[in-house]
């Protein structure tokens, strides 16, 4: 098989870009760690705590943006398929929601990892942060479970509601509303 780009080249290119993006933080962040005395900050296997938080937070935010955008696209495509009667649109929307279930789980895992790294590396700051934002954190957790329930209802009811798009599409709209509320709550922090 003759390909334009060989797999080792692609892997090397991705690794190079990843290192290029992370190198300034990994190399120089530790030098600028002048902290006031008495502040409780820990390192992660000798790495900069700021760098560690940055990497985990960035990964979580990238997946979160994907998780917010895909349902918007899927509902629009499903609606177009319903109105035109073209099953290709419905199939495309369903494939995106199938991908969404995996991306949602990954985003949730990265969010949990972000919470653990914040609490582990910056315990004093995390205690202060939670003391201020605890009420909205409870609402955030509730909407996370609401969004999870709607997402899986939307995905698993696809076949059952194939001929009842007037019921199924509003589920997708509700999924988007719940996701948007989650983002708005998180942005308030």
Tab-separated table of C-alpha atoms in Angstrom:
chain	number	residue	atom	x	y	z
A	1	UNK	CA	0.000	0.000	0.000
A	2	UNK	CA	1.461	3.295	-1.062
A	3	UNK	CA	0.582	6.100	1.327
A	4	UNK	CA	1.594	9.719	1.305
A	5	UNK	CA	2.361	9.836	5.023
A	6	UNK	CA	3.827	6.904	6.886
A	7	UNK	CA	2.421	6.189	10.397
A	8	UNK	CA	5.784	6.683	12.229
A	9	UNK	CA	6.060	10.132	10.653
A	10	UNK	CA	2.584	11.031	11.893
A	11	UNK	CA	3.370	9.804	15.421
A	12	UNK	CA	6.658	11.727	15.444
A	13	UNK	CA	4.913	14.869	14.197
A	14	UNK	CA	2.214	14.645	16.877
A	15	UNK	CA	4.815	14.021	19.595
A	16	UNK	CA	6.889	16.946	18.329
A	17	UNK	CA	3.946	19.324	18.373
A	18	UNK	CA	2.954	18.127	21.852
A	19	UNK	CA	6.481	18.688	23.207
A	20	UNK	CA	6.747	22.042	21.443
A	21	UNK	CA	3.527	23.209	23.090
A	22	UNK	CA	4.456	21.911	26.550
A	23	UNK	CA	8.180	22.718	26.617
A	24	UNK	CA	7.970	26.362	27.714
A	25	UNK	CA	5.793	25.475	30.661
A	26	UNK	CA	7.720	22.370	31.654
A	27	UNK	CA	11.118	24.054	31.347
A	28	UNK	CA	10.451	27.536	32.684
A	29	UNK	CA	7.381	27.417	34.916
A	30	UNK	CA	9.307	25.933	37.833
A	31	UNK	CA	11.723	28.895	37.744
A	32	UNK	CA	8.897	31.376	38.288
A	33	UNK	CA	7.428	29.564	41.277
A	34	UNK	CA	8.174	32.347	43.754
A	35	UNK	CA	5.360	31.783	46.214
A	36	UNK	CA	4.581	33.671	49.389
A	37	UNK	CA	5.697	31.869	52.508
A	38	UNK	CA	3.118	29.641	54.128
A	39	UNK	CA	1.308	28.827	50.897
A	40	UNK	CA	0.653	25.095	50.560
A	41	UNK	CA	1.670	23.973	47.054
A	42	UNK	CA	2.919	20.541	46.044
A	43	UNK	CA	4.653	19.213	42.961
A	44	UNK	CA	3.680	16.249	40.834
A	45	UNK	CA	6.674	13.915	40.351
A	46	UNK	CA	8.942	16.948	40.268
A	47	UNK	CA	6.909	18.729	37.593
A	48	UNK	CA	5.592	22.216	38.006
A	49	UNK	CA	2.185	22.172	39.702
A	50	UNK	CA	1.055	24.967	37.385
A	51	UNK	CA	2.175	22.973	34.364
A	52	UNK	CA	0.388	19.880	35.591
A	53	UNK	CA	-2.845	21.791	36.204
A	54	UNK	CA	-2.497	23.521	32.842
A	55	UNK	CA	-2.139	20.249	30.903
A	56	UNK	CA	-5.060	18.550	32.666
A	57	UNK	CA	-7.290	21.645	32.464
A	58	UNK	CA	-6.493	22.169	28.788
A	59	UNK	CA	-7.320	18.558	27.927
A	60	UNK	CA	-10.571	18.792	29.880
A	61	UNK	CA	-11.538	22.048	28.163
A	62	UNK	CA	-10.759	20.704	24.688
A	63	UNK	CA	-12.983	17.687	25.233
A	64	UNK	CA	-15.638	19.853	26.925
A	65	UNK	CA	-15.828	22.099	23.865
A	66	UNK	CA	-16.242	19.019	21.690
A	67	UNK	CA	-18.928	17.625	24.006
A	68	UNK	CA	-20.807	20.927	23.844
A	69	UNK	CA	-20.539	21.339	20.068
A	70	UNK	CA	-21.358	17.843	18.834
A	71	UNK	CA	-24.958	17.725	20.149
A	72	UNK	CA	-25.684	21.090	18.535
A	73	UNK	CA	-24.490	19.736	15.213
A	74	UNK	CA	-26.291	16.401	15.711
A	75	UNK	CA	-29.671	17.978	16.459
A	76	UNK	CA	-29.420	20.291	13.452
A	77	UNK	CA	-28.452	17.400	11.174
A	78	UNK	CA	-31.198	15.173	12.609
A	79	UNK	CA	-33.740	17.948	12.032
A	80	UNK	CA	-32.585	18.388	8.422
A	81	UNK	CA	-32.879	14.635	7.879
A	82	UNK	CA	-36.374	14.613	9.362
A	83	UNK	CA	-37.565	17.536	7.243
A	84	UNK	CA	-36.009	16.287	3.990
A	85	UNK	CA	-36.673	12.585	4.586
A	86	UNK	CA	-33.032	11.792	3.743
A	87	UNK	CA	-31.860	8.951	6.007
A	88	UNK	CA	-28.200	9.848	5.449
A	89	UNK	CA	-28.633	12.868	7.718
A	90	UNK	CA	-30.223	10.770	10.420
A	91	UNK	CA	-27.403	8.216	10.162
A	92	UNK	CA	-24.783	10.988	10.380
A	93	UNK	CA	-26.445	12.515	13.443
A	94	UNK	CA	-26.615	9.134	15.146
A	95	UNK	CA	-22.939	8.430	14.465
A	96	UNK	CA	-22.025	11.762	16.025
A	97	UNK	CA	-24.058	10.989	19.129
A	98	UNK	CA	-22.426	7.553	19.324
A	99	UNK	CA	-19.070	9.356	19.345
A	100	UNK	CA	-20.497	11.774	21.895
A	101	UNK	CA	-21.051	9.037	24.468
A	102	UNK	CA	-17.342	8.153	24.449
A	103	UNK	CA	-16.232	11.790	24.423
A	104	UNK	CA	-18.599	12.577	27.296
A	105	UNK	CA	-17.102	9.818	29.448
A	106	UNK	CA	-13.580	11.007	28.604
A	107	UNK	CA	-14.482	14.594	29.478
A	108	UNK	CA	-15.973	13.483	32.794
A	109	UNK	CA	-12.840	11.472	33.616
A	110	UNK	CA	-10.626	14.449	32.773
A	111	UNK	CA	-12.843	16.696	34.910
A	112	UNK	CA	-12.412	14.313	37.819
A	113	UNK	CA	-8.659	14.254	37.234
A	114	UNK	CA	-8.649	18.059	37.192
A	115	UNK	CA	-10.459	18.149	40.534
A	116	UNK	CA	-8.014	15.641	42.047
A	117	UNK	CA	-4.970	17.544	40.774
A	118	UNK	CA	-6.341	20.863	42.045
A	119	UNK	CA	-7.126	19.430	45.475
A	120	UNK	CA	-3.844	17.514	45.600
A	121	UNK	CA	-1.463	20.195	44.336
A	122	UNK	CA	-3.182	23.299	45.713
A	123	UNK	CA	-5.070	22.191	48.847
A	124	UNK	CA	-5.178	25.623	50.500
A	125	UNK	CA	-6.416	27.360	47.366
A	126	UNK	CA	-8.919	24.561	46.696
A	127	UNK	CA	-10.368	24.887	50.192
A	128	UNK	CA	-10.760	28.633	49.712
A	129	UNK	CA	-12.223	28.162	46.220
A	130	UNK	CA	-14.793	25.625	47.409
A	131	UNK	CA	-15.758	27.817	50.374
A	132	UNK	CA	-16.826	30.516	47.905
A	133	UNK	CA	-18.342	28.473	45.074
A	134	UNK	CA	-19.808	25.444	46.887
A	135	UNK	CA	-23.473	26.291	46.165
A	136	UNK	CA	-22.885	26.544	42.415
A	137	UNK	CA	-20.779	23.375	42.519
A	138	UNK	CA	-23.783	21.440	43.820
A	139	UNK	CA	-25.935	22.826	41.010
A	140	UNK	CA	-23.157	21.946	38.536
A	141	UNK	CA	-23.055	18.354	39.795
A	142	UNK	CA	-26.838	18.093	39.518
A	143	UNK	CA	-26.806	19.385	35.934
A	144	UNK	CA	-23.984	16.995	35.097
A	145	UNK	CA	-26.245	14.086	36.034
A	146	UNK	CA	-29.192	15.674	34.222
A	147	UNK	CA	-27.092	16.047	31.072
A	148	UNK	CA	-25.831	12.476	31.399
A	149	UNK	CA	-29.372	11.140	31.670
A	150	UNK	CA	-30.573	13.164	28.697
A	151	UNK	CA	-27.559	12.168	26.577
A	152	UNK	CA	-28.071	8.461	27.113
A	153	UNK	CA	-31.855	8.789	26.705
A	154	UNK	CA	-31.263	10.595	23.429
A	155	UNK	CA	-28.803	7.956	22.219
A	156	UNK	CA	-30.650	4.815	23.334
A	157	UNK	CA	-34.090	6.015	22.192
A	158	UNK	CA	-32.908	6.648	18.634
A	159	UNK	CA	-34.355	3.436	17.152
A	160	UNK	CA	-37.472	3.413	19.290
A	161	UNK	CA	-38.343	7.006	18.317
A	162	UNK	CA	-37.210	6.722	14.679
A	163	UNK	CA	-40.703	7.549	13.441
A	164	UNK	CA	-41.435	10.012	16.250
A	165	UNK	CA	-38.855	12.724	15.592
A	166	UNK	CA	-41.215	15.279	17.124
A	167	UNK	CA	-40.380	13.639	20.459
A	168	UNK	CA	-36.751	12.706	19.781
A	169	UNK	CA	-35.483	16.062	18.512
A	170	UNK	CA	-36.666	17.921	21.658
A	171	UNK	CA	-34.548	15.459	23.671
A	172	UNK	CA	-31.556	16.679	21.681
A	173	UNK	CA	-32.533	20.285	22.307
A	174	UNK	CA	-32.814	19.537	26.043
A	175	UNK	CA	-29.340	17.962	25.894
A	176	UNK	CA	-27.981	21.175	24.395
A	177	UNK	CA	-29.726	23.345	26.984
A	178	UNK	CA	-28.351	21.243	29.861
A	179	UNK	CA	-24.843	21.373	28.362
A	180	UNK	CA	-25.041	25.135	27.929
A	181	UNK	CA	-26.165	25.576	31.532
A	182	UNK	CA	-23.191	23.462	32.662
A	183	UNK	CA	-20.810	25.685	30.727
A	184	UNK	CA	-22.379	28.862	32.105
A	185	UNK	CA	-22.105	27.591	35.680
A	186	UNK	CA	-18.474	26.525	35.166
A	187	UNK	CA	-17.618	29.877	33.590
A	188	UNK	CA	-18.916	31.577	36.725
A	189	UNK	CA	-16.053	30.089	38.693
